[in-house]
Structures are given as structure tokens and as C-alpha cells.
Protein backbone atom coordinates (compact mmCIF):
# COMPACT_ATOMS: atom_id res chain seq x y z
CA MET A 1 39.51 66.37 -43.52
CA HIS A 2 39.83 69.54 -45.55
CA ARG A 3 38.00 72.40 -43.81
CA ARG A 4 36.96 75.73 -45.22
CA ARG A 5 37.73 78.76 -43.07
CA GLY A 6 36.21 82.21 -42.91
CA LEU A 7 32.91 81.44 -44.61
CA LEU A 8 29.50 82.39 -43.30
CA THR A 9 27.89 78.96 -43.39
CA CYS A 10 24.88 76.94 -42.34
CA ALA A 11 24.87 73.84 -40.14
CA SER A 12 22.61 70.81 -40.12
CA VAL A 13 20.67 70.13 -36.93
CA ALA A 14 18.21 67.23 -36.78
CA GLY A 15 18.08 67.22 -40.56
CA VAL A 16 17.13 70.92 -40.81
CA LEU A 17 19.61 73.51 -42.05
CA VAL A 18 19.97 76.43 -39.66
CA LEU A 19 21.83 79.72 -39.84
CA THR A 20 24.99 80.53 -37.91
CA GLY A 21 27.22 83.57 -37.69
CA CYS A 22 25.44 86.72 -38.90
CA GLY A 23 26.33 90.29 -37.91
CA GLY A 24 26.72 93.82 -39.36
CA GLY A 25 29.44 96.14 -40.77
CA GLY A 26 31.25 97.56 -43.81
CA GLU A 27 32.45 95.41 -46.72
CA ASP A 28 36.17 96.06 -46.34
CA SER A 29 36.29 96.61 -42.58
CA GLY A 30 37.74 93.99 -40.30
CA SER A 31 35.35 93.80 -37.37
CA GLY A 32 31.82 92.52 -37.22
CA ASP A 33 31.19 94.91 -34.30
CA THR A 34 31.35 98.04 -36.49
CA LYS A 35 28.17 99.33 -38.04
CA PRO A 36 28.41 100.12 -41.76
CA ALA A 37 28.83 103.69 -42.93
CA SER A 38 26.12 104.80 -45.33
CA ALA A 39 27.20 105.07 -48.96
CA THR A 40 27.32 108.60 -50.38
CA SER A 41 27.87 108.62 -54.13
CA ASP A 42 25.68 107.27 -56.99
CA SER A 43 21.92 107.49 -56.65
CA ALA A 44 19.10 104.97 -56.50
CA GLY A 45 15.72 105.67 -58.08
CA GLY A 46 12.55 106.80 -56.38
CA THR A 47 10.49 109.88 -55.66
CA SER A 48 11.92 112.43 -53.27
CA ALA A 49 10.60 112.03 -49.75
CA SER A 50 11.76 113.07 -46.30
CA PRO A 51 10.24 112.14 -42.95
CA ALA A 52 10.97 115.70 -41.78
CA SER A 53 7.55 116.56 -43.21
CA LYS A 54 5.96 114.22 -40.61
CA ASP A 55 3.80 112.77 -43.39
CA ALA A 56 3.62 109.14 -44.44
CA THR A 57 5.60 108.61 -47.64
CA SER A 58 6.36 105.63 -49.84
CA ARG A 59 8.47 104.88 -52.89
CA THR A 60 9.02 102.01 -55.29
CA ILE A 61 12.54 100.55 -55.12
CA GLY A 62 12.52 97.38 -57.26
CA LYS A 63 16.23 96.58 -56.82
CA SER A 64 18.05 93.42 -55.74
CA VAL A 65 21.20 92.24 -54.00
CA TYR A 66 22.64 88.77 -53.40
CA TYR A 67 23.77 87.33 -50.09
CA ALA A 68 24.54 83.79 -48.83
CA GLY A 69 22.39 81.88 -51.27
CA PHE A 70 19.53 84.39 -51.49
CA GLU A 71 18.49 87.06 -53.96
CA LEU A 72 16.93 89.85 -51.90
CA THR A 73 14.68 92.33 -53.70
CA VAL A 74 13.34 95.46 -52.01
CA LYS A 75 10.01 96.11 -53.70
CA THR A 76 8.84 99.21 -51.81
CA MET A 77 9.85 101.40 -48.87
CA LYS A 78 7.28 103.17 -46.68
CA TYR A 79 7.85 105.73 -43.93
CA THR A 80 5.21 106.02 -41.20
CA PRO A 81 5.52 108.99 -38.84
CA ALA A 82 5.51 108.60 -35.08
CA LYS A 83 2.15 108.40 -33.37
CA GLU A 84 2.12 108.01 -29.62
CA PRO A 85 2.95 105.59 -28.18
CA ALA A 86 4.53 104.15 -31.36
CA SER A 87 7.78 105.50 -32.82
CA ALA A 88 8.28 106.36 -36.47
CA GLN A 89 8.83 103.31 -38.64
CA VAL A 90 10.22 102.36 -42.02
CA SER A 91 8.83 99.21 -43.63
CA LEU A 92 10.40 97.38 -46.56
CA ASP A 93 8.36 94.96 -48.65
CA MET A 94 11.00 92.40 -49.65
CA LEU A 95 11.12 89.33 -51.87
CA PHE A 96 13.44 86.60 -50.56
CA ALA A 97 14.38 84.15 -53.35
CA ASN A 98 16.22 81.02 -52.16
CA GLN A 99 18.85 80.16 -54.80
CA GLY A 100 19.90 76.93 -53.07
CA PRO A 101 18.39 73.45 -52.70
CA GLN A 102 17.28 73.38 -49.05
CA PRO A 103 14.66 75.08 -46.87
CA MET A 104 16.62 77.88 -45.23
CA PRO A 105 16.02 80.98 -43.13
CA ALA A 106 17.24 84.07 -44.94
CA LEU A 107 20.51 85.14 -43.39
CA GLY A 108 22.55 88.23 -42.81
CA GLU A 109 21.87 91.12 -40.46
CA MET A 110 19.76 93.85 -42.05
CA ASP A 111 21.00 97.35 -41.19
CA LEU A 112 19.06 100.41 -42.32
CA GLY A 113 21.38 103.40 -42.45
CA SER A 114 20.72 107.12 -42.85
CA GLY A 115 23.78 109.33 -42.71
CA ASP A 116 25.68 108.31 -39.56
CA HIS A 117 22.63 106.72 -37.97
CA HIS A 118 21.79 103.01 -38.10
CA TYR A 119 18.64 101.08 -37.30
CA PRO A 120 18.30 97.30 -36.86
CA VAL A 121 15.22 95.29 -37.76
CA SER A 122 12.58 95.89 -35.11
CA THR A 123 12.23 93.40 -32.27
CA GLY A 124 9.81 90.60 -33.11
CA VAL A 125 10.31 90.83 -36.86
CA ASP A 126 11.82 87.59 -38.19
CA LEU A 127 13.41 86.82 -41.53
CA PRO A 128 11.47 84.13 -43.41
CA THR A 129 12.38 80.49 -43.90
CA VAL A 130 12.08 79.76 -47.61
CA PRO A 131 11.99 76.32 -49.32
CA GLY A 132 14.76 75.52 -51.79
CA LYS A 133 14.37 77.25 -55.18
CA ALA A 134 11.30 79.08 -53.87
CA GLN A 135 10.56 82.65 -52.79
CA SER A 136 8.69 84.50 -50.07
CA VAL A 137 7.49 88.09 -49.64
CA THR A 138 8.09 89.53 -46.16
CA LYS A 139 7.68 92.98 -44.63
CA LEU A 140 10.69 94.14 -42.60
CA VAL A 141 10.07 96.92 -40.11
CA PHE A 142 12.65 99.31 -38.64
CA ASP A 143 11.99 101.70 -35.74
CA VAL A 144 13.58 105.06 -36.64
CA ASP A 145 13.91 108.49 -35.06
CA GLU A 146 14.00 112.14 -36.14
CA ASP A 147 17.51 111.69 -37.60
CA PHE A 148 16.26 109.31 -40.30
CA SER A 149 15.85 110.61 -43.85
CA ALA A 150 14.52 108.51 -46.71
CA ASP A 151 16.62 110.55 -49.13
CA ASN A 152 19.91 108.97 -47.99
CA ALA A 153 18.62 105.61 -46.71
CA VAL A 154 20.84 102.59 -47.39
CA LEU A 155 20.16 98.92 -46.64
CA THR A 156 23.28 96.88 -45.77
CA VAL A 157 23.15 93.08 -45.55
CA GLY A 158 25.80 91.07 -43.71
CA ASP A 159 28.60 91.47 -41.20
CA ALA A 160 31.99 93.14 -41.53
CA GLY A 161 33.88 89.86 -41.70
CA HIS A 162 32.18 88.85 -44.94
CA VAL A 163 31.44 90.47 -48.30
CA GLN A 164 28.48 92.75 -47.66
CA SER A 165 25.67 93.70 -50.01
CA VAL A 166 24.59 97.35 -50.09
CA LEU A 167 21.38 98.75 -51.59
CA PRO A 168 20.70 102.51 -51.68
CA LEU A 169 17.01 103.25 -51.08
CA GLY A 170 17.04 107.03 -51.46
CA GLY A 171 18.70 109.58 -53.69
CA SER A 172 22.32 108.78 -52.83
CA GLY A 173 24.59 105.81 -52.35
CA THR A 174 26.52 103.22 -54.36
CA ALA A 175 24.99 99.78 -54.80
CA VAL A 176 27.07 96.67 -54.12
CA THR A 177 24.75 93.98 -55.45
CA ASN A 178 27.19 91.04 -55.52
CA GLU A 179 25.28 89.67 -58.49
CA PRO A 180 27.12 86.57 -59.78
CA ARG A 181 28.85 87.18 -63.09
CA SER A 182 30.15 84.91 -65.80
CA VAL A 183 33.74 85.35 -66.95
CA ASP A 184 35.26 84.23 -70.24
CA VAL A 185 37.65 81.38 -69.39
CA THR A 186 38.29 78.75 -72.06
CA THR A 187 41.62 77.36 -70.86
CA SER A 188 42.54 73.72 -71.42
CA VAL A 189 45.20 71.83 -69.47
CA THR A 190 46.76 68.47 -70.44
CA ALA A 191 48.51 66.40 -67.77
CA GLY A 192 49.76 63.14 -69.23
CA PRO A 193 46.72 61.17 -70.45
CA LEU A 194 44.25 63.60 -68.92
CA LYS A 195 42.84 66.72 -70.57
CA ILE A 196 40.85 69.30 -68.59
CA GLN A 197 38.80 71.77 -70.64
CA ILE A 198 37.21 74.69 -68.79
CA THR A 199 33.67 75.12 -70.14
CA ASP A 200 32.25 77.76 -67.80
CA ALA A 201 33.52 80.18 -65.15
CA GLN A 202 31.70 82.29 -62.60
CA LEU A 203 32.74 84.84 -59.99
CA ARG A 204 30.46 85.32 -57.01
CA ALA A 205 30.50 86.30 -53.34
CA ASP A 206 28.33 83.40 -52.18
CA LEU A 207 27.83 79.68 -52.72
CA PRO A 208 24.09 78.91 -52.83
CA LYS A 209 24.40 75.15 -52.24
CA THR A 210 26.05 75.75 -48.88
CA TYR A 211 24.46 79.15 -48.13
CA SER A 212 27.92 80.54 -47.44
CA GLN A 213 29.32 84.02 -47.97
CA ALA A 214 32.96 84.77 -48.80
CA GLU A 215 35.23 86.60 -46.39
CA SER A 216 35.58 90.34 -46.85
CA GLY A 217 37.95 90.99 -49.76
CA LYS A 218 37.46 87.51 -51.23
CA GLN A 219 35.40 85.98 -54.02
CA GLU A 220 34.55 82.46 -55.11
CA LEU A 221 35.73 81.36 -58.55
CA LEU A 222 33.78 78.39 -59.91
CA LEU A 223 35.36 76.56 -62.84
CA THR A 224 33.21 73.98 -64.60
CA PHE A 225 35.18 71.53 -66.77
CA ASP A 226 35.10 68.48 -69.02
CA ALA A 227 37.70 65.77 -68.36
CA THR A 228 38.92 63.57 -71.21
CA ALA A 229 41.10 60.48 -71.01
CA LEU A 230 43.04 60.81 -74.25
CA SER A 231 42.48 57.89 -76.61
CA GLY A 232 46.16 57.01 -76.81
CA ALA A 233 46.48 56.60 -73.04
CA LYS A 234 46.27 53.37 -71.11
CA ALA A 235 42.94 52.61 -69.44
CA LEU A 236 42.13 54.76 -66.47
CA ASP A 237 39.68 52.87 -64.26
CA TYR A 238 40.19 54.73 -60.99
CA PRO A 239 39.74 58.35 -59.88
CA VAL A 240 42.77 60.09 -61.33
CA ILE A 241 42.35 63.36 -59.43
CA THR A 242 41.62 62.92 -55.73
CA GLY A 243 43.90 65.25 -53.75
CA TYR A 244 43.24 68.89 -52.97
CA ASP A 245 46.57 69.82 -54.55
CA ASP A 246 45.79 68.13 -57.89
CA PHE A 247 43.96 71.31 -58.94
CA THR A 248 45.75 74.49 -57.91
CA LEU A 249 45.34 78.10 -58.95
CA THR A 250 48.16 80.63 -58.80
CA GLU A 251 46.94 84.20 -58.33
CA PRO A 252 48.67 87.20 -59.93
CA ASN A 253 50.42 87.89 -56.60
CA GLY A 254 51.96 84.39 -56.64
CA ASN A 255 49.66 82.95 -53.98
CA SER A 256 48.80 79.28 -54.68
CA ILE A 257 45.30 78.03 -53.82
CA GLU A 258 44.02 74.48 -53.62
CA ALA A 259 40.65 73.67 -55.17
CA TYR A 260 37.68 72.32 -53.34
CA GLY A 261 34.13 71.57 -54.31
CA THR A 262 31.85 69.15 -56.10
CA ASN A 263 28.55 69.77 -57.83
CA ASP A 264 26.73 68.40 -54.78
CA THR A 265 28.35 69.96 -51.73
CA TYR A 266 31.32 72.17 -52.65
CA GLY A 267 32.95 70.34 -49.75
CA ASP A 268 35.29 67.86 -51.46
CA ALA A 269 38.14 68.05 -53.92
CA PRO A 270 37.32 67.73 -57.64
CA THR A 271 37.16 64.06 -58.64
CA VAL A 272 37.69 62.66 -62.12
CA ASN A 273 37.03 59.02 -62.99
CA VAL A 274 37.19 58.51 -66.73
CA ASP A 275 38.41 55.69 -69.02
CA LYS A 276 40.44 56.16 -72.20
CA GLY A 277 38.62 57.90 -75.00
CA GLU A 278 35.78 58.96 -72.72
CA VAL A 279 34.69 62.41 -71.54
CA GLN A 280 33.35 63.28 -68.11
CA HIS A 281 31.20 66.40 -68.25
CA GLY A 282 30.30 68.88 -65.55
CA GLY A 283 33.26 68.65 -63.20
CA LEU A 284 33.62 71.54 -60.77
CA ALA A 285 36.62 73.18 -59.10
CA VAL A 286 36.00 76.03 -56.65
CA PHE A 287 38.71 78.46 -55.56
CA THR A 288 38.45 81.19 -52.91
CA ILE A 289 40.50 84.02 -54.40
CA ASP A 290 41.36 87.60 -53.56
CA LYS A 291 38.85 89.94 -55.16
CA PRO A 292 40.32 90.77 -58.60
CA SER A 293 41.70 94.31 -58.52
CA GLU A 294 43.71 94.54 -61.74
CA GLU A 295 42.19 94.27 -65.21
CA GLY A 296 43.99 91.68 -67.33
CA ALA A 297 45.92 90.08 -64.45
CA VAL A 298 46.97 86.51 -65.30
CA TYR A 299 45.93 83.43 -63.31
CA LYS A 300 47.57 80.02 -63.76
CA LEU A 301 45.69 76.74 -63.41
CA THR A 302 47.82 73.67 -62.67
CA VAL A 303 46.55 70.08 -62.93
CA LYS A 304 48.42 66.95 -61.85
CA HIS A 305 47.67 63.31 -62.63
CA MET A 306 49.21 60.37 -60.79
CA LEU A 307 49.75 57.55 -63.28
CA GLY A 308 50.33 54.94 -60.62
CA ASP A 309 53.95 54.31 -61.67
CA SER A 310 55.50 57.08 -59.56
CA LYS A 311 55.23 59.56 -62.42
CA THR A 312 53.16 62.69 -61.95
CA PRO A 313 52.49 64.47 -65.25
CA THR A 314 51.65 68.15 -64.70
CA GLY A 315 49.96 70.58 -67.04
CA THR A 316 49.26 74.31 -66.80
CA GLY A 317 47.05 76.84 -68.50
CA THR A 318 46.62 80.58 -68.03
CA PHE A 319 43.65 82.93 -68.20
CA THR A 320 42.47 86.39 -67.14
CA LEU A 321 39.31 87.39 -65.31
CA SER A 322 37.75 90.22 -67.31
């Protein structure tokens, strides 16, 4: 069995999907035990407010990040000063939108940072379980101290071993939204009687159908394709692409990656079963790649097809991720 490594994933227990493996840390750091450093450059919107005044303050945020199959939107942030015996608190009104097909608890540790100080979600506050393709509004509460300032507050989602999402809530910080983005890939590859035409490509840090999050420094490349059995070829009445090495992607650094994934589970190799002259639409090949770091770098897609007579026609096509 082909197994995926290094993904934050969910498991199925008694027919209900449950979360495993969440923590906290910085996007490019290597340990889930390290708390994230607050971002310190570009600004996020909102009115200026500082808890140093000891007054209750609030601001509208209205910004989103993506993590492990969820779109997380912080609607508002409110600071409530300490009042004995309660400590000062920050509350975030958040919209959790489940992008996947199953009921799922929202995942990823929520860390509220301010300068070098970090505050976890308060004890007793749970992340919501949201039905597939639905959304839920939840208030997250953080107990803070006199070192907290709303002006440099940053919300970080996820652990150091996986790609984190970062949302500035005050007047400083750089957002890392991990919003999925489409890339222009129109490559076609012909291997003997089989033609593969890429029809859509997407780069993202998560896979909503499996509620998984890529390792730190990685991204998921999803290639949707049409498969055609060329009309001049002999009949093809069996799956002609079944092995993980029938679709491979060579990165600019020369690293070769096997594909995995189907439209249903992402867990199996791409499968094509098409007769001569026919077209199979909506095939999917998923590759876990290094996060692209060079504009215009060339990737090579290789497709093999076993004819059944010991011949293995191979075709290649190249593309860039811009």
C-alpha cells in the first residue's frame, strides 16, 4: 500500500472523522514544540487600540486564512480588561467554513501572539465540529496579561511541522493566508496510444477531501486532466495507468515525485480506463512538491503506458508554475 507521510490528517473512528496531530509553531521551523514568532512587517486593517488603556476595545477584522480543509475568517476582535477574579481576555468571533465533504472538527492549534508573548485558546473553549460544505460561527477566547497589545496581535494556525497560516489582527504583521491558487498549466503528454491533456492546475497547502495539511516547506499540486485513447490505437479495455510511477513529476532540482490521488480520496494512484477514440474527463494527479521558490522554473511531467506486449511508451511535457 502506498502511504503518504508528513501530512496532518484525519482518521475514521466508528464512522466519524476525527482530528489527529495538531500543535503550534512557525511556518519554516522544524519543531512543533516552538511557539511562533509574531510577524512584524505589513499591516492589517482596523482601528488603533491598546489594552494599556484598561478600556474594552474592539475592531473589525474581516480577513481569512485556509488550513486543513477549512476557511477560517476572523470577523471581529474584542479586548476585555481584567476584572477580579477574571483575567483580561481577547475574544475572536470566527467563521469556520468546512471546504470538505465530511462533518469535521476544525483543526489546528490557535496561537494568539503579541510581540514575544503567546496565548493559547482558553481552557474549556472548543473548536466547532462543522458538517461538510457548511459553516459555523464560534467565539474563541484567549486569556491574556499586561504584555498583550492589540496593535501587534497575530493569530497563527497550525504546528511547526506543517505549513502554518498567519493572520495579523493589529497594525503590523504579514499575512500568510494559504489561499489556494490556480496556475496556468496546459501541457499535453502522449504516451503511445494514450494522450493526457492537463485541463486545470491548482497549488494549495491543504487537501480538503482528506482534511490534511502539507509539511512545512511543501505544497500540493493538483493536476486535473482528460485522457484520450487515440483513434488509431488498438482497443484499450483495461486500466492503462495503474502504478504510482506511471505519472511522475520532475522538479527543477531534479527530484522525481510519484503521483497519488483520485477525485474521491486522494489516496490512490491516478487511474485511466478508456477505449479507443474515447475521452475520460476529470482525472486527477496530486503531487507533493517543494514550495516553488524560483519564478519560471521548469517542471517535467512524465506519463507511461504499458501496452501489454512488454513495450512501455513514455511521453513527457514541461510547464512552469507562475
